[in-house]
mmCIF file of C-alpha atoms and ligand atoms in Angstrom:
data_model
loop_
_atom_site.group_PDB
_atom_site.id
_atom_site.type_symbol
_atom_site.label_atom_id
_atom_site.label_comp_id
_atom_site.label_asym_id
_atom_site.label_seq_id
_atom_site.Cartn_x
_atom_site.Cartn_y
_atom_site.Cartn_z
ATOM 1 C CA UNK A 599 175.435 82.486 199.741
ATOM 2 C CA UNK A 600 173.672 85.375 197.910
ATOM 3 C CA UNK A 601 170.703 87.111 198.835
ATOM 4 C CA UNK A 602 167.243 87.405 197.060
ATOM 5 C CA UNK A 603 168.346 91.178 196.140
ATOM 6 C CA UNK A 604 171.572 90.427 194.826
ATOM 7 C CA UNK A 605 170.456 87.213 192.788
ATOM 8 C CA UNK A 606 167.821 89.751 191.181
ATOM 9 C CA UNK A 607 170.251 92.431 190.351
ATOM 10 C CA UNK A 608 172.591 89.599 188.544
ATOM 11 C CA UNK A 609 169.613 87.864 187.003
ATOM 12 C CA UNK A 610 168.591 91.159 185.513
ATOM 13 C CA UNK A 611 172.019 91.522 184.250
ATOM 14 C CA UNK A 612 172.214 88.493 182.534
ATOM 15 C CA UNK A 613 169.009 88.819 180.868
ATOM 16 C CA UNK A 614 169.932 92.324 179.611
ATOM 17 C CA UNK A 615 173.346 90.983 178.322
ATOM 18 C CA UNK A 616 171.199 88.240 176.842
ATOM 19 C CA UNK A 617 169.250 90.936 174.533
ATOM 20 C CA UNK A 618 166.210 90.332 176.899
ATOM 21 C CA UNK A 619 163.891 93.590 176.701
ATOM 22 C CA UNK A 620 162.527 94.133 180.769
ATOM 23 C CA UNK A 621 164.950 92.201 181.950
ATOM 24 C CA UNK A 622 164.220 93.741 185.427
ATOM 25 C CA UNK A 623 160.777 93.160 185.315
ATOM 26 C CA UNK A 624 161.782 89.312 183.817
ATOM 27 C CA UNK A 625 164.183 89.164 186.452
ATOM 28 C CA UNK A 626 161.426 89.869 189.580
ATOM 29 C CA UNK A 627 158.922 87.270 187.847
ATOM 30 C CA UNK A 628 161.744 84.513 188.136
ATOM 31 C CA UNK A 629 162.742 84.997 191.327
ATOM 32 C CA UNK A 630 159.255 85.130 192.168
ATOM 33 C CA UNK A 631 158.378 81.820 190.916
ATOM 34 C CA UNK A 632 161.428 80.474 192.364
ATOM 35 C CA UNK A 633 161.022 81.617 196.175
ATOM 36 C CA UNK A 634 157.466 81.682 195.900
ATOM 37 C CA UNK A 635 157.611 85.165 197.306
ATOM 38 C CA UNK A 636 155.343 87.942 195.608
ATOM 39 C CA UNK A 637 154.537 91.332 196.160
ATOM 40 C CA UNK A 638 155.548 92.974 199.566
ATOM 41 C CA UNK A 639 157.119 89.482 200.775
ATOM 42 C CA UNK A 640 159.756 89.834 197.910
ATOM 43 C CA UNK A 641 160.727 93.116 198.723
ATOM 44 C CA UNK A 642 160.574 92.157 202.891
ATOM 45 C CA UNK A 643 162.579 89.221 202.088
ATOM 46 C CA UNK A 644 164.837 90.742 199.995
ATOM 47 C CA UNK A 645 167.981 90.734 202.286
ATOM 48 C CA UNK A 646 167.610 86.986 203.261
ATOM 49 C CA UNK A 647 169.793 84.508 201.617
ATOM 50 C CA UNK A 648 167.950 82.618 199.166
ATOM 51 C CA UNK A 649 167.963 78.864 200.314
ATOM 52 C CA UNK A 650 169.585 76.029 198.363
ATOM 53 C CA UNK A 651 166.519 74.689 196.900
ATOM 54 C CA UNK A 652 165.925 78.284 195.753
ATOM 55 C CA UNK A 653 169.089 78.960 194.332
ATOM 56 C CA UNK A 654 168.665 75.599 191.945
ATOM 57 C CA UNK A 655 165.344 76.587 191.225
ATOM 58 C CA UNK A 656 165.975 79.827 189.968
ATOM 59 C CA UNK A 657 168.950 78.751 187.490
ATOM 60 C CA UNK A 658 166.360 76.509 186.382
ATOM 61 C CA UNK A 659 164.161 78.868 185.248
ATOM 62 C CA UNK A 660 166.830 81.518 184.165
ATOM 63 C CA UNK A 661 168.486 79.012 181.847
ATOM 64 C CA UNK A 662 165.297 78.211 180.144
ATOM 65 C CA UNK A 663 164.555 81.770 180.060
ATOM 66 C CA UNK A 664 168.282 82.620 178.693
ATOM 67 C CA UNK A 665 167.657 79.704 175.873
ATOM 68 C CA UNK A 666 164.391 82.611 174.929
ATOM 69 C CA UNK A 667 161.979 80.580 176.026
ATOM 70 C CA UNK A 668 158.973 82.616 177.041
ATOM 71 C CA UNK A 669 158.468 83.709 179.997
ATOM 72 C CA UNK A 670 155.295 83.445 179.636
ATOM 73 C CA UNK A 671 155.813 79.155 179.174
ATOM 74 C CA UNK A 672 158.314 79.236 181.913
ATOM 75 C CA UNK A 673 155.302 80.750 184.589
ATOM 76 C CA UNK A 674 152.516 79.074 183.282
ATOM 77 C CA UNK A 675 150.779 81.862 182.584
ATOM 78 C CA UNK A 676 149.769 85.755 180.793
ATOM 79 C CA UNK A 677 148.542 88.685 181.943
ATOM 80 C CA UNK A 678 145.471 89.298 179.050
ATOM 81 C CA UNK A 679 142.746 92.324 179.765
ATOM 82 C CA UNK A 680 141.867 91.726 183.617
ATOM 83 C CA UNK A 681 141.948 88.408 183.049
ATOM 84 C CA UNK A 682 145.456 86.039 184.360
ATOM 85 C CA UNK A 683 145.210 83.237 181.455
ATOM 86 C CA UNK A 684 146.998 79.680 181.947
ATOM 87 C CA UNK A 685 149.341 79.408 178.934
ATOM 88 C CA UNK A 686 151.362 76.627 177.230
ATOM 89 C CA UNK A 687 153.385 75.704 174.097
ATOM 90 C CA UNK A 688 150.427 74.478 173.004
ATOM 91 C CA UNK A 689 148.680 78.479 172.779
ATOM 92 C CA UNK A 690 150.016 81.101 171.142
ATOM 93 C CA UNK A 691 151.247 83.613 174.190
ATOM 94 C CA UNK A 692 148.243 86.297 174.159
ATOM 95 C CA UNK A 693 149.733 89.580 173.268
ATOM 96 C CA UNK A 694 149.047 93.293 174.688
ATOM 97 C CA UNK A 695 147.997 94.144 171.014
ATOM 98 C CA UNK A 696 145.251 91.610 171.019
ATOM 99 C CA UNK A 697 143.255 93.966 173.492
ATOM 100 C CA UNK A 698 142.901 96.270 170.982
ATOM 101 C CA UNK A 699 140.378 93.898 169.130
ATOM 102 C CA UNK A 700 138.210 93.229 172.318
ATOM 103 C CA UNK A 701 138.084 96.993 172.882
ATOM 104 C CA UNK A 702 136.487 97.406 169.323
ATOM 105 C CA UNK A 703 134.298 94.259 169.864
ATOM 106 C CA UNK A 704 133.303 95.553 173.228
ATOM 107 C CA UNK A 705 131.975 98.866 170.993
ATOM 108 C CA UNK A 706 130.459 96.904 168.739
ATOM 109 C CA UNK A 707 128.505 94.778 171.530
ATOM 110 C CA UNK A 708 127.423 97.398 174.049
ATOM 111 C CA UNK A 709 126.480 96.531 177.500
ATOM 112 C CA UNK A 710 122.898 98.012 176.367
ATOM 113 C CA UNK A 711 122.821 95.259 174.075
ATOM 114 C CA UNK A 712 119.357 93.184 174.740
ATOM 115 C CA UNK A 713 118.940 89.261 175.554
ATOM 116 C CA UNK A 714 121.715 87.297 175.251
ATOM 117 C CA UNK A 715 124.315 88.383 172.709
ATOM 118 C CA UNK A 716 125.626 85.316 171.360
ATOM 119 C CA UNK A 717 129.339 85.644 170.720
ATOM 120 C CA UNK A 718 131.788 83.629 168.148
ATOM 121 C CA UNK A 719 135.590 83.475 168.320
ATOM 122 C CA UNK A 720 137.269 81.541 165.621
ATOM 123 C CA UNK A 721 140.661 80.021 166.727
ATOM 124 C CA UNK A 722 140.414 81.033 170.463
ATOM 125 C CA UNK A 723 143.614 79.674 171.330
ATOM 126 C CA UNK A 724 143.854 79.978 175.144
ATOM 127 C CA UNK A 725 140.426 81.950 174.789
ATOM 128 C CA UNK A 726 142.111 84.941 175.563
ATOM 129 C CA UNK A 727 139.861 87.154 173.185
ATOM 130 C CA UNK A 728 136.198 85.316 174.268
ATOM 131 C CA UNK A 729 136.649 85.065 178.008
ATOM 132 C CA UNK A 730 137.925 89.157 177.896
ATOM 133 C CA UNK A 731 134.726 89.784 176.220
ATOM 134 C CA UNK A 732 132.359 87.590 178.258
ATOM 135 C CA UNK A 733 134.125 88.995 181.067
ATOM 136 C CA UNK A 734 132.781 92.884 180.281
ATOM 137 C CA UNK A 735 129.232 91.749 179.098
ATOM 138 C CA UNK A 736 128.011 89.314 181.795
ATOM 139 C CA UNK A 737 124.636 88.995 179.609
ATOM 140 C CA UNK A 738 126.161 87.456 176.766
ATOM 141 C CA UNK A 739 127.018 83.788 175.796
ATOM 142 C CA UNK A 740 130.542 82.616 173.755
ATOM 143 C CA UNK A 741 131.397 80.026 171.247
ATOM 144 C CA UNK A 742 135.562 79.570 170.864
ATOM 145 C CA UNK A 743 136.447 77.341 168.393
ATOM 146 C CA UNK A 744 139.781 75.370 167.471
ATOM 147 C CA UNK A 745 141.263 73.144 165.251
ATOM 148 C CA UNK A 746 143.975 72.423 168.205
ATOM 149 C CA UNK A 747 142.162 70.375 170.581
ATOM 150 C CA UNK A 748 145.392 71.103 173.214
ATOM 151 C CA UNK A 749 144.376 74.602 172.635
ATOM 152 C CA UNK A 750 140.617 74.051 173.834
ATOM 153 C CA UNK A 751 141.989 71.761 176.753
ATOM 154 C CA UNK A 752 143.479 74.942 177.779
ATOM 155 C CA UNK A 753 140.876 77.523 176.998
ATOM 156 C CA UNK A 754 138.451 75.844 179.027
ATOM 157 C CA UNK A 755 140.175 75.318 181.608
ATOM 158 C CA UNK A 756 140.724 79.094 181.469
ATOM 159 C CA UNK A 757 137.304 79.560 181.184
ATOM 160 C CA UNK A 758 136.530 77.714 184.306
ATOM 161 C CA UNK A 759 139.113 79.663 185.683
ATOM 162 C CA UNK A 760 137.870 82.765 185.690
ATOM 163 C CA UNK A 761 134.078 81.733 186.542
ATOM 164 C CA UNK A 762 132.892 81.645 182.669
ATOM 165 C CA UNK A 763 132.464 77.983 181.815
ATOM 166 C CA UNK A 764 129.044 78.036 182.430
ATOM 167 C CA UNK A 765 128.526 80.860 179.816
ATOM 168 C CA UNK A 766 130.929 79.289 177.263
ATOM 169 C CA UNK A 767 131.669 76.267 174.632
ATOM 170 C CA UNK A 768 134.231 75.344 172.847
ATOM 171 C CA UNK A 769 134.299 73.417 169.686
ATOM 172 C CA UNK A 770 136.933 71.617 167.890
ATOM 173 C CA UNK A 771 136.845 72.031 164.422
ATOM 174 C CA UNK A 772 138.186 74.595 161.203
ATOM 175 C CA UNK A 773 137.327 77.923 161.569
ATOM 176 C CA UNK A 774 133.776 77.964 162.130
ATOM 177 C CA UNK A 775 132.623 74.659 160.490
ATOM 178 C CA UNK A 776 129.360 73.508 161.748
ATOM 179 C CA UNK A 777 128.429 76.204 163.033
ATOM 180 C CA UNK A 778 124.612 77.810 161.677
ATOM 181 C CA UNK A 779 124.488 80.133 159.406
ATOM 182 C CA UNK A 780 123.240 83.874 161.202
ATOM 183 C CA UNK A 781 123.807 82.590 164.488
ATOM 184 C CA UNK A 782 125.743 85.199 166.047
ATOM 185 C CA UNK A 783 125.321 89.276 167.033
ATOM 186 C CA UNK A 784 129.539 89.246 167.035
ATOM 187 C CA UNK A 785 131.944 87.042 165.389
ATOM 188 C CA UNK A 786 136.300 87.600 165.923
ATOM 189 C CA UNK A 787 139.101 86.286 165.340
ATOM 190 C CA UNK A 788 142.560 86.688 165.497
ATOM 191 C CA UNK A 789 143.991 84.444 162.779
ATOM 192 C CA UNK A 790 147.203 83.280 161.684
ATOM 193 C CA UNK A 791 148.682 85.628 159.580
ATOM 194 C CA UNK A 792 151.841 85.700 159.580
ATOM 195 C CA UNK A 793 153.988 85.284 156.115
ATOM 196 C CA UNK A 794 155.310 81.715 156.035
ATOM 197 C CA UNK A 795 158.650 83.257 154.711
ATOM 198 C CA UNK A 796 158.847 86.136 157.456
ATOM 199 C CA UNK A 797 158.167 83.526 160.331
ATOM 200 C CA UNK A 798 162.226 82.455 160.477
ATOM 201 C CA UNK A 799 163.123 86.020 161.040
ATOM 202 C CA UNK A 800 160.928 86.766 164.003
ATOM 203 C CA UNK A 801 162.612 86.408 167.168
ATOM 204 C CA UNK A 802 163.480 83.054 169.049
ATOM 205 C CA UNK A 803 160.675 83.468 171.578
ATOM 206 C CA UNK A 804 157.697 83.382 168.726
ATOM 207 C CA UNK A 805 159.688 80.929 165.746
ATOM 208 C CA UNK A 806 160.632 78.293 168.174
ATOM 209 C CA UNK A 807 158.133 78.572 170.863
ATOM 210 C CA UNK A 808 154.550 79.334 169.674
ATOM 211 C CA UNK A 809 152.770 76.977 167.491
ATOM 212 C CA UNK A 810 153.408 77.067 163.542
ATOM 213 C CA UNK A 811 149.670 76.638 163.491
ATOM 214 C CA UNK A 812 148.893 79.963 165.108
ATOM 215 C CA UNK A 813 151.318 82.491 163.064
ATOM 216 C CA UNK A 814 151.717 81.182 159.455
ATOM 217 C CA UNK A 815 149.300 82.314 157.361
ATOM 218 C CA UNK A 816 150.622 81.252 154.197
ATOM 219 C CA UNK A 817 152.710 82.834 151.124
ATOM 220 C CA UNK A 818 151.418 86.187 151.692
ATOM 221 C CA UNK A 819 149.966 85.825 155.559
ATOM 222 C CA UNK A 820 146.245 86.103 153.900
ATOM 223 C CA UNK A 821 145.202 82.695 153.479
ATOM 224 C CA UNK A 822 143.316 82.838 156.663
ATOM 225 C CA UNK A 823 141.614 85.547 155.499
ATOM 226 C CA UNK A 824 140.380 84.328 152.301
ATOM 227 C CA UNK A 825 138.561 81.642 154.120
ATOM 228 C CA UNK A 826 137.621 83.675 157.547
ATOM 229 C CA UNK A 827 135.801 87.198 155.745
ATOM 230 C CA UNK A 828 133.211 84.809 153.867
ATOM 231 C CA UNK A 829 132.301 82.111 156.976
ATOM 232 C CA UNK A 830 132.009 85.424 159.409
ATOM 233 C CA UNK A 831 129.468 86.599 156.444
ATOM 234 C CA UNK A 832 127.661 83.458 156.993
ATOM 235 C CA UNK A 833 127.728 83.204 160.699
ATOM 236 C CA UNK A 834 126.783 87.022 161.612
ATOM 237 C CA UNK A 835 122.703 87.627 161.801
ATOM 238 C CA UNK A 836 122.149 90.356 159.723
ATOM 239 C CA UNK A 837 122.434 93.677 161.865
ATOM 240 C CA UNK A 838 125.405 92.230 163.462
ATOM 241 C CA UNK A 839 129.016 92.657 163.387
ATOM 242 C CA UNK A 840 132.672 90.984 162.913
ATOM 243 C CA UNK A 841 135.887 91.908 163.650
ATOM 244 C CA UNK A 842 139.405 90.412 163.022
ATOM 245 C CA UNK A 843 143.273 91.370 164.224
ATOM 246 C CA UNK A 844 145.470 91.936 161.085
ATOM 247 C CA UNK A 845 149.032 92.232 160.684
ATOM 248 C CA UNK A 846 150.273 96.476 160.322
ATOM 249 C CA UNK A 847 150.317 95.774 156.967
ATOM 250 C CA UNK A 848 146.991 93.846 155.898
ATOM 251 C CA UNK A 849 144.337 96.708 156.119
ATOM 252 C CA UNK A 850 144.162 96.982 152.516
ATOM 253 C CA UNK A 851 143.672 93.493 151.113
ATOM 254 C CA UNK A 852 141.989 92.499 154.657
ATOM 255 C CA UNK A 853 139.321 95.308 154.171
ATOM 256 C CA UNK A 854 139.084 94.418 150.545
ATOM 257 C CA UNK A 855 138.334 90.734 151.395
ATOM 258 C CA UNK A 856 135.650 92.053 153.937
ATOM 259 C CA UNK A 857 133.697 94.436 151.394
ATOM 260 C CA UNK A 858 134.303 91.050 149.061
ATOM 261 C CA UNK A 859 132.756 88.931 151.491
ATOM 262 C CA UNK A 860 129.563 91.429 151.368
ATOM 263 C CA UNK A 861 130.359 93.505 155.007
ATOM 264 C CA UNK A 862 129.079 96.627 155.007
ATOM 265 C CA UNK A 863 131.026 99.755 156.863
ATOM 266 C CA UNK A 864 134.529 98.525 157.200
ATOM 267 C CA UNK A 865 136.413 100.273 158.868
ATOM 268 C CA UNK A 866 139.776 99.844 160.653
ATOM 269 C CA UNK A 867 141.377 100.394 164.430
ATOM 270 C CA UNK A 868 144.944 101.379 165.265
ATOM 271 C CA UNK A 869 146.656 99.446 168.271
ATOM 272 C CA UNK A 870 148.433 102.027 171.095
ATOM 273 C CA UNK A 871 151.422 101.367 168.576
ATOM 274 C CA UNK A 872 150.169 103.080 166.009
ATOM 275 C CA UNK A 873 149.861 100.368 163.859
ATOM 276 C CA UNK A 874 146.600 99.146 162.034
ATOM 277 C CA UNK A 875 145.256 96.516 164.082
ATOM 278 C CA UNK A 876 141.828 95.725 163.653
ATOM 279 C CA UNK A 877 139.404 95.012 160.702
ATOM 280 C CA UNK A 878 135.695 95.581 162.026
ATOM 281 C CA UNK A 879 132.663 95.776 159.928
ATOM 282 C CA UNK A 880 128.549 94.992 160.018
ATOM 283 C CA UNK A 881 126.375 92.955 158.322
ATOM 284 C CA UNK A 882 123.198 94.998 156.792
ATOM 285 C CA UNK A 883 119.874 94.484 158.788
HETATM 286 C C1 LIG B 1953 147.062 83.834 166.246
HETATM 287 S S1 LIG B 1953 146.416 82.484 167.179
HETATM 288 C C2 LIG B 1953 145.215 83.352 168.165
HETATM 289 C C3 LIG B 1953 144.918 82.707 169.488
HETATM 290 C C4 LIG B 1953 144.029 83.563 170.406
HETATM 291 N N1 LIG B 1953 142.759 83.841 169.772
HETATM 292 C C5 LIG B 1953 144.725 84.873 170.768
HETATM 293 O O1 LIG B 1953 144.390 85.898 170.172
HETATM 294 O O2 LIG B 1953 145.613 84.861 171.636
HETATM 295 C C6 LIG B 1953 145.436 81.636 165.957
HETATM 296 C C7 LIG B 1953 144.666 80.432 166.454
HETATM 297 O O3 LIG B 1953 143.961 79.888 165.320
HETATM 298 C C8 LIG B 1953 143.997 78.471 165.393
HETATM 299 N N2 LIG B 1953 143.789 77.953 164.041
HETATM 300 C C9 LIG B 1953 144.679 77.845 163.034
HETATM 301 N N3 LIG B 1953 144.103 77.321 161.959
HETATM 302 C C10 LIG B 1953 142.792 77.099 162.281
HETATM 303 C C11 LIG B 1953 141.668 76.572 161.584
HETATM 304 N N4 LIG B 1953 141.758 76.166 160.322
HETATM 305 N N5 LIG B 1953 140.485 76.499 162.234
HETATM 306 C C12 LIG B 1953 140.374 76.899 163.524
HETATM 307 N N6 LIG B 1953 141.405 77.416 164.233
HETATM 308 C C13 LIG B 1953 142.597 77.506 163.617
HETATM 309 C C14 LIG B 1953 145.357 78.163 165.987
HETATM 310 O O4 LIG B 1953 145.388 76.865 166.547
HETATM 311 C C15 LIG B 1953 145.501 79.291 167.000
HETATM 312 O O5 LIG B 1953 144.990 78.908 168.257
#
């Protein structure tokens, strides 16, 4: 028999062995899931032997998580903002950097802002981005759009989750097709944008596990871009404002495609990285 500690301490090891960055902080999730113990209860509990049932549980979910599949996938879910988002192979996992773009869209929508801010976000994914917003600025109303319809199954759920379906759509279709021209005070996105050629290199986790359809952005990663700057143009009421995640190497072309596309004061964010982040710009009154 081995105890909840001990099963912890070798998990950890194995993940670390494994090339598995916070493998100690991987290690407590698992066990977690498979005892069903969180918090104080995991560390009370920790000298108990861990039951059969437990013990096949948890090489369950280490194996999967030793094959790199997220562990994100492997709890059902992803820390994002305040927010705890479900997740699935159908979303792209909702990364730390992400936040960086609702901090800039929060200061580009103040909570001063009058009436009822409408609010787009093109390829919401597991809504991650919108419901973050919506969440800060309880005045304002969101659009997320998809072209995965498994991705909007889950984003509303999400929504409905965290007490914001009733101040949120979603809407399957391309970016933001449809949708009336100067309809909205804000307008993101976080597109795909990765190099089609660079997506085989990335580690196991991202090239096997989330979808094709949210990283590749084509030959150069851009082709999102190309077809995003001009349709945020046409969404934005003049006086409003856009902003979209890049790659740490886009802010050139992406901010050239932005002054293209007729956006006025472009300017760029860094992520707690250090790495260029964020494309944000307005649209003249
Ligand atoms: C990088 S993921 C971002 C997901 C989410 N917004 C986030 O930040 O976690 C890009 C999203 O764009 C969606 N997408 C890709 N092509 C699209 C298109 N032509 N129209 C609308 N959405 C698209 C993908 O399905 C995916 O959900």
């Amino acid at each position: 028999m081995t105890s909840i500690n001990s099963a912890r301490r070798d998990l950890a090891a194995r993940l670390e062995a494994a090339g598995i960055d916070d493998a100690a902080l991987e290690a407590k999730h698992l066990v977690a899931a498979a005892t069903g113990l969180t918090g104080a209860s995991l560390i009370a509990e920790g000298q108990r032997d861990l039951t059969e049932a437990e013990a096949g549980r948890l090489e369950g979910v280490a194996s999967r998580r030793l094959a790199r599949e997220p562990l994100a996938h492997i709890l059902g879910t992803q820390p994002f903002w305040t927010l705890d988002l479900a997740v699935s192979a159908d979303v792209l996992v909702p990364r730390a950097d992400t936040e960086t773009l609702v901090e800039v869209a929060l200061d580009l929508m103040p909570a001063s802002t009058p009436g009822i801010p409408r609010i787009l976000d093109i390829g919401t994914g597991s809504g991650a981005i919108l419901l973050a917003i919506l969440k800060e600025r309880p005045n304002a109303y969101g659009i997320g759009t998809d072209i995965s319809p498994e991705a909007l199954d889950i984003a509303e759920r999400n929504a409905a989750a965290n007490g914001l379906d009733g101040r949120s759509s979603f809407r399957h279709t391309k970016w933001a097709d449809g949708l009336p021209d100067a309809s909205f005070d804000l307008a993101v996105s976080n597109p795909p944008y990765i190099a089609s050629a660079v997506i085989e290199s990335l580690q196991p986790e991202v090239r096997l596990h989330d979808p094709r359809l949210a990283l590749d952005g084509g030959a150069d990663g851009l082709d999102a871009y190309r077809v995003l700057l001009p349709e945020l143009m046409r969404v934005v009421k003049p006086g409003g404002a856009m902003a979209v995640e890049i790659g740490f190497d886009q802010r050139d072309p992406v901010s050239e495609l932005a002054v293209q596309a007729g956006f006025d004061k472009v300017t760029v964010r860094s992520d707690l990285g250090g790495n260029d982040r964020v494309v944000f710009a307005r649209k003249r009154s």
